[in-house]
Amino acid sequence: MDKILTNSIQSVSKHLLQGNITTREVLNSSLERIEKTKNLNAFITVTKQTAVESSQNSDVRYKMKKPKSVLDGIPIAVKDNFCTKYIRTTCGSKMLQNFVPPYNATVCQRLLDAGATLVGKTNLDEFAMGSGTVDSLFGATKNVWNLENDSNDFHISGGSSGGAAVAVATGSCFGAFGSDTGGSTRNPAAYCGLVGLKPTYGLISRFGLIPLVNSLDVPGILTRTVDDCVSLLNVTAGPDCNDSTCISKPYRSIRIPPAAQLSVKNLKIGIPREYACENLEDEVLQTWNEVASLLEESGATLKEVSMPHTELSIVCYSILNQCEVASNMARYDGIQYGYRADENSSTEQLYAKTRSRGFNSVVKHRILTGNYFLLTRNYEKYFEKALKVRRLIANDFDNVFEEVQMLLTPTTLTCAPLHSKFIQKSNSEQCSQQDFCTQPANMAGIPAISIPIKLSKNGLPLSLQLMGRNLSEPTLLALAKFIEDKVKFPHIVEKL
Amino acid sequence: MVSMFDRKHYFYGDMPVGYQITQQRNPLAKDGILDLFVFTPGIHKSPYVKKVKIKQLQLEQDSGKSLHGSDSSLVDLNRAGMGLMEVVFEPDLTDGEEAAALVKELAGILKKIGTCTCKMEEGGLRVDANVSIHQEGEPLGTRTEIKNIGSFRGVASAVKYEIERQIKLKEKGYQIINETRAWDANTKSTVAMRDKEEKQDYRYMPEPNLPPLHLSNDEVNQGSVNVEKLRKSIPELPAQIRERLQKELGLTLSQAVILVNDSVLLQFFEDSMKMKQLNPKLLANILIYEFSHIIYKTKVNPEHFLNRSNVVADLVYLLDTRKINRGIFCYLLEELFIGNPKQPIEILQEENLFQITDEEELMKICKEVLNENENLVTLYRGGKKNVYKALMKILVNKSNERADMAKCDEIMKKLLNGE
């Protein structure tokens, strides 16, 4: 039965429709896999009961041959920073440890409307501030690759959507939603050997996604295949009156032809030289070159391009991030919801104690620096300047997309580091290295996708990133599928 | 033009997200002018024009309401996060009456364009009045801000009180301190509110969840507001109504100002004019004096009567055509206003209240009055002219208040002086 879990969403849906399997069987396989891989700590909450109910409803629809969509009855997981109605949503923080939202995020609502079965809420760095899924109230999420059961150490899953990535990689679900602010979906996708899409800013509603950096956040999609990614994108993208920054133009479903029909002839693909930075590991560089050659051999035109402001992204991001964090975290005062410290001496004391106990040190650090940058006397010097740099980074993309249609870069500079090595660095050091290749896309709002290519000598996934201009998802996904078909990445779900 | 939204950060129980969305850098509109008439009967002899500069108009979020008890504080969050428009005026006003007139004019405009109910009692419109005093030629003095004003008259009274308070302080040699004070409508005074903490840095930041609002004068692309189109959809505003009432209907400026300031009276006026061909000036006067007096006396909310404005029209028509006199008019209007469901003409017929205008009949009544009150007649003829009033009052009663008093006046004078 476990074989079900290695299928694509399309084919499971077909089997369900033909009556070869039932939604209950699919769900059971998924729940069993969650149980079996519990030690990886991918889930904060497993929503077994609601999943069983939802799956029964799907079953009725399949029996009537009227599924709601290709996702009907398909187990899906959602990162624990998307609000889910009557299901606790923690953000991996003590502050929201017992928070039960009274509403669904648009992403969750659309998944439910499409008949998908929510199997659980996945682990993340507290409030998505991190790139390893090591800073969660619920502990780190372990990467499923190269896991030695007798060792205390493990490879990090990447982050901050590490739980979602591990859930998909192990086959606990067919796809998951993460969020991507500086790479939080693509980074764990790269480390866990998955497809990770950061769509164009505003293509998928942020309503109900607990904000990290509003102007950079997008819901991200984690799946094992590009086709599965398209399936999830098609049911969740499109205008939402609850999010003013959502693109108001109606969304047109994307259909990608079978891989055999895809061609890259005459496609102009840029290789930005600034992404070959000094910390780039040889194996990653090699993979990058291999895929570039592969594309060239297939008829694409490859061109070296320059994006001079790339390296400024890290410092620019860190200012914008901390400013918006300082602002967004102001609502956690212990009054309306969430954790409240036991303190009666004054309202101010209650705020102070609640916040000092409810947040971890990473969050508190960002709040303090963010508020410093926003002081009237510092505003121009830091925040306004960061906005200008952000514009320069976006201009780099505008310029380069005059010459080429797509960009090919690494997603991360290395394979998944060992936890023991990773935690020796501070959170800000971790993020600045991890997000180097992924952040610029957030700055510009453009779509980007990470695709797994092959395994390193140590048996860890090596991935690359594609980026395109705003709303170029159809081309981006088609190119990703073309590469996916050529490289035939060995997914770990088949070996579990 | 681009209008933008900002976050203003501060921790306070009435602001659940820790910041308020407002417009600090690029408000929706700037540098406007509002023309209005200041006219409070009893205080001003006639209306005068006032020009007030609008500094800016911004959209922001309302906060919740803190209720402080002795050992605990409560917060009412029902209003928190609701949209709010703040209009900031330059210090162009000189007293409370002008301030009240400004608020009334603004309320008139906002009601017309459907912004809000503008009911101050319900918090639909709120006024923070900033007051300072200075000698002519000197710069503006330190200002205080008055909050918690609950009515249009409250605006006038609060500002008047505050000006007097500041003058008294200055005369005693004290300094005015920049503070927020609350208007207490019961004691008719302003009291210092709990101190705001020391000056805060609000750490303004652009609101990332609201894209800039683009305003344009032409047909424009998606996501932009066409100002010209909006302008064309604006209905007749108070200033234009005043002008129409004067130019087309011949009302005096005072009448026009009073009617426009009172939306209910204006509604009765407009409705009645539509129902019958009436003398506009007479109708306006009736509404401003008799009708207002009845409303005041009976303390009945006049809005319930709006669906019977035909009654007002009928009565004014009867008065104008001398079918009834003013006394009967007032009696009927009050009777109907407090709930008599009949039509005016029915009551008139049942109670026989039509005015007596027949000269002979009036002559007869007048003569009877004179015959029955010979002592008063003697006094009058002996030079005590003020007994005339008493004679007329007897006449009113004798005729059951139905006599055409204007005609009777002529007849009586003739009878008393001419014989």
Short mmCIF file of N, CA and C in Angstrom, two decimals, chain A residues 201 206 214-215 243-245 248-249 323-324 326-328 330-331 333 336 348 351 355 371 374-377 379 383 387, chain B residues 6-7 9 11-19 25 73 75 77 197 201-211 222:
data_model
loop_
_atom_site.label_atom_id
_atom_site.label_comp_id
_atom_site.label_asym_id
_atom_site.label_seq_id
_atom_site.Cartn_x
_atom_site.Cartn_y
_atom_site.Cartn_z
N TYR A 201 5.18 37.58 -6.19
CA TYR A 201 4.55 38.24 -5.05
C TYR A 201 3.13 38.66 -5.43
N ARG A 206 -1.83 36.23 0.85
CA ARG A 206 -1.15 36.09 2.14
C ARG A 206 -2.13 36.14 3.29
N ASN A 214 5.88 41.49 5.47
CA ASN A 214 4.71 41.56 4.57
C ASN A 214 5.07 41.83 3.12
N SER A 215 6.08 42.67 2.91
CA SER A 215 6.39 43.08 1.55
C SER A 215 7.23 42.04 0.82
N ASP A 243 -6.75 40.43 0.72
CA ASP A 243 -5.34 40.81 0.65
C ASP A 243 -5.18 41.86 -0.45
N SER A 244 -4.98 43.11 -0.01
CA SER A 244 -4.89 44.23 -0.97
C SER A 244 -3.66 44.14 -1.85
N THR A 245 -2.66 43.35 -1.43
CA THR A 245 -1.45 43.25 -2.24
C THR A 245 -1.54 42.09 -3.22
N SER A 248 -4.90 41.53 -8.76
CA SER A 248 -6.36 41.50 -8.95
C SER A 248 -6.76 40.86 -10.28
N LYS A 249 -5.78 40.68 -11.16
CA LYS A 249 -6.10 40.06 -12.45
C LYS A 249 -6.47 38.59 -12.23
N CYS A 323 12.83 45.61 10.55
CA CYS A 323 11.87 46.69 10.73
C CYS A 323 10.44 46.14 10.71
N GLU A 324 10.15 45.32 9.71
CA GLU A 324 8.79 44.80 9.64
C GLU A 324 8.50 43.83 10.78
N ALA A 326 9.74 44.07 13.80
CA ALA A 326 9.48 44.90 14.98
C ALA A 326 8.02 45.34 14.97
N SER A 327 7.54 45.72 13.80
CA SER A 327 6.17 46.19 13.67
C SER A 327 5.16 45.05 13.82
N ASN A 328 5.40 43.97 13.09
CA ASN A 328 4.44 42.86 13.09
C ASN A 328 4.33 42.16 14.44
N ALA A 330 4.46 43.57 17.25
CA ALA A 330 3.90 44.45 18.29
C ALA A 330 2.56 43.95 18.80
N ARG A 331 1.85 43.17 17.98
CA ARG A 331 0.52 42.73 18.39
C ARG A 331 0.56 41.66 19.49
N ASP A 333 1.00 41.08 22.68
CA ASP A 333 1.17 41.78 23.95
C ASP A 333 0.53 41.03 25.12
N GLN A 336 -4.92 40.23 23.93
CA GLN A 336 -6.04 39.68 23.16
C GLN A 336 -5.99 38.16 23.01
N GLU A 348 1.94 47.91 31.45
CA GLU A 348 3.26 47.95 30.83
C GLU A 348 4.11 46.77 31.27
N TYR A 351 2.93 43.68 29.47
CA TYR A 351 3.46 43.63 28.11
C TYR A 351 4.91 43.12 28.14
N ARG A 355 6.23 39.56 26.63
CA ARG A 355 7.07 39.55 25.43
C ARG A 355 8.47 39.00 25.70
N ASN A 371 13.26 48.15 15.79
CA ASN A 371 12.78 49.39 16.38
C ASN A 371 13.86 50.48 16.36
N LEU A 374 13.89 52.04 12.98
CA LEU A 374 12.70 52.83 12.68
C LEU A 374 12.61 54.13 13.47
N LEU A 375 13.51 54.32 14.43
CA LEU A 375 13.48 55.59 15.18
C LEU A 375 13.56 56.75 14.19
N THR A 376 12.87 57.81 14.48
CA THR A 376 12.82 58.96 13.57
C THR A 376 14.22 59.37 13.11
N ARG A 377 15.17 59.35 14.06
CA ARG A 377 16.51 59.82 13.70
C ARG A 377 17.28 58.83 12.82
N TYR A 379 15.59 56.62 10.58
CA TYR A 379 14.74 56.13 9.49
C TYR A 379 15.38 56.30 8.12
N PHE A 383 16.28 52.50 7.03
CA PHE A 383 15.11 51.95 6.35
C PHE A 383 14.98 52.50 4.94
N LEU A 387 15.35 50.58 1.30
CA LEU A 387 14.34 50.56 0.24
C LEU A 387 14.96 50.92 -1.11
N ASP B 6 0.68 54.68 6.45
CA ASP B 6 1.81 54.44 7.34
C ASP B 6 1.34 53.75 8.62
N ARG B 7 2.29 53.09 9.26
CA ARG B 7 2.01 52.53 10.58
C ARG B 7 2.61 53.44 11.63
N HIS B 9 3.45 53.39 15.54
CA HIS B 9 3.57 52.37 16.59
C HIS B 9 3.46 52.94 18.00
N PHE B 11 2.37 51.17 22.14
CA PHE B 11 1.68 50.15 22.93
C PHE B 11 0.61 50.81 23.77
N TYR B 12 -0.61 50.41 23.56
CA TYR B 12 -1.69 50.90 24.38
C TYR B 12 -2.83 49.91 24.25
N GLY B 13 -3.53 49.72 25.33
CA GLY B 13 -4.57 48.70 25.35
C GLY B 13 -5.64 48.86 24.28
N ASP B 14 -5.85 50.12 23.83
CA ASP B 14 -6.94 50.33 22.87
C ASP B 14 -6.51 50.09 21.43
N MET B 15 -5.25 49.67 21.24
CA MET B 15 -4.72 49.49 19.88
C MET B 15 -4.19 48.06 19.77
N PRO B 16 -5.07 47.11 19.44
CA PRO B 16 -4.71 45.70 19.61
C PRO B 16 -3.52 45.20 18.78
N VAL B 17 -3.19 45.83 17.65
CA VAL B 17 -2.03 45.31 16.91
C VAL B 17 -0.74 46.05 17.23
N GLY B 18 -0.80 47.01 18.13
CA GLY B 18 0.43 47.70 18.52
C GLY B 18 0.79 48.86 17.60
N TYR B 19 -0.03 49.09 16.61
CA TYR B 19 0.18 50.25 15.74
C TYR B 19 -1.16 50.65 15.13
N ARG B 25 2.80 60.60 5.85
CA ARG B 25 3.62 61.27 4.84
C ARG B 25 2.83 61.79 3.64
N SER B 73 -8.80 48.23 34.34
CA SER B 73 -9.13 48.96 33.13
C SER B 73 -9.82 48.01 32.16
N VAL B 75 -11.27 47.54 28.05
CA VAL B 75 -11.12 48.07 26.71
C VAL B 75 -12.28 47.59 25.85
N LEU B 77 -13.25 47.05 22.23
CA LEU B 77 -12.54 47.00 20.94
C LEU B 77 -13.48 47.04 19.74
N GLU B 197 2.05 59.73 28.36
CA GLU B 197 3.44 59.55 28.76
C GLU B 197 4.32 60.53 27.98
N ASP B 201 8.44 58.24 20.32
CA ASP B 201 8.86 58.12 18.92
C ASP B 201 7.96 57.05 18.31
N TYR B 202 7.10 57.45 17.38
CA TYR B 202 6.10 56.52 16.87
C TYR B 202 6.66 55.54 15.83
N ARG B 203 7.91 55.67 15.49
CA ARG B 203 8.57 54.75 14.57
C ARG B 203 7.72 54.47 13.33
N TYR B 204 7.35 55.54 12.64
CA TYR B 204 6.52 55.41 11.44
C TYR B 204 7.18 54.53 10.39
N MET B 205 6.35 53.79 9.70
CA MET B 205 6.85 52.90 8.65
C MET B 205 5.74 52.76 7.61
N PRO B 206 6.07 52.66 6.32
CA PRO B 206 5.01 52.50 5.33
C PRO B 206 4.21 51.22 5.62
N GLU B 207 2.90 51.29 5.49
CA GLU B 207 2.06 50.10 5.73
C GLU B 207 2.23 49.13 4.56
N PRO B 208 2.86 47.98 4.81
CA PRO B 208 3.16 47.09 3.69
C PRO B 208 1.95 46.34 3.14
N ASN B 209 0.86 46.30 3.90
CA ASN B 209 -0.30 45.55 3.43
C ASN B 209 -1.24 46.37 2.57
N LEU B 210 -1.00 47.68 2.50
CA LEU B 210 -1.86 48.53 1.67
C LEU B 210 -1.02 49.20 0.60
N PRO B 211 -1.24 48.84 -0.65
CA PRO B 211 -0.48 49.48 -1.72
C PRO B 211 -0.83 50.97 -1.80
N GLN B 222 -6.62 50.43 -14.11
CA GLN B 222 -7.00 49.70 -12.90
C GLN B 222 -6.23 50.14 -11.67
#
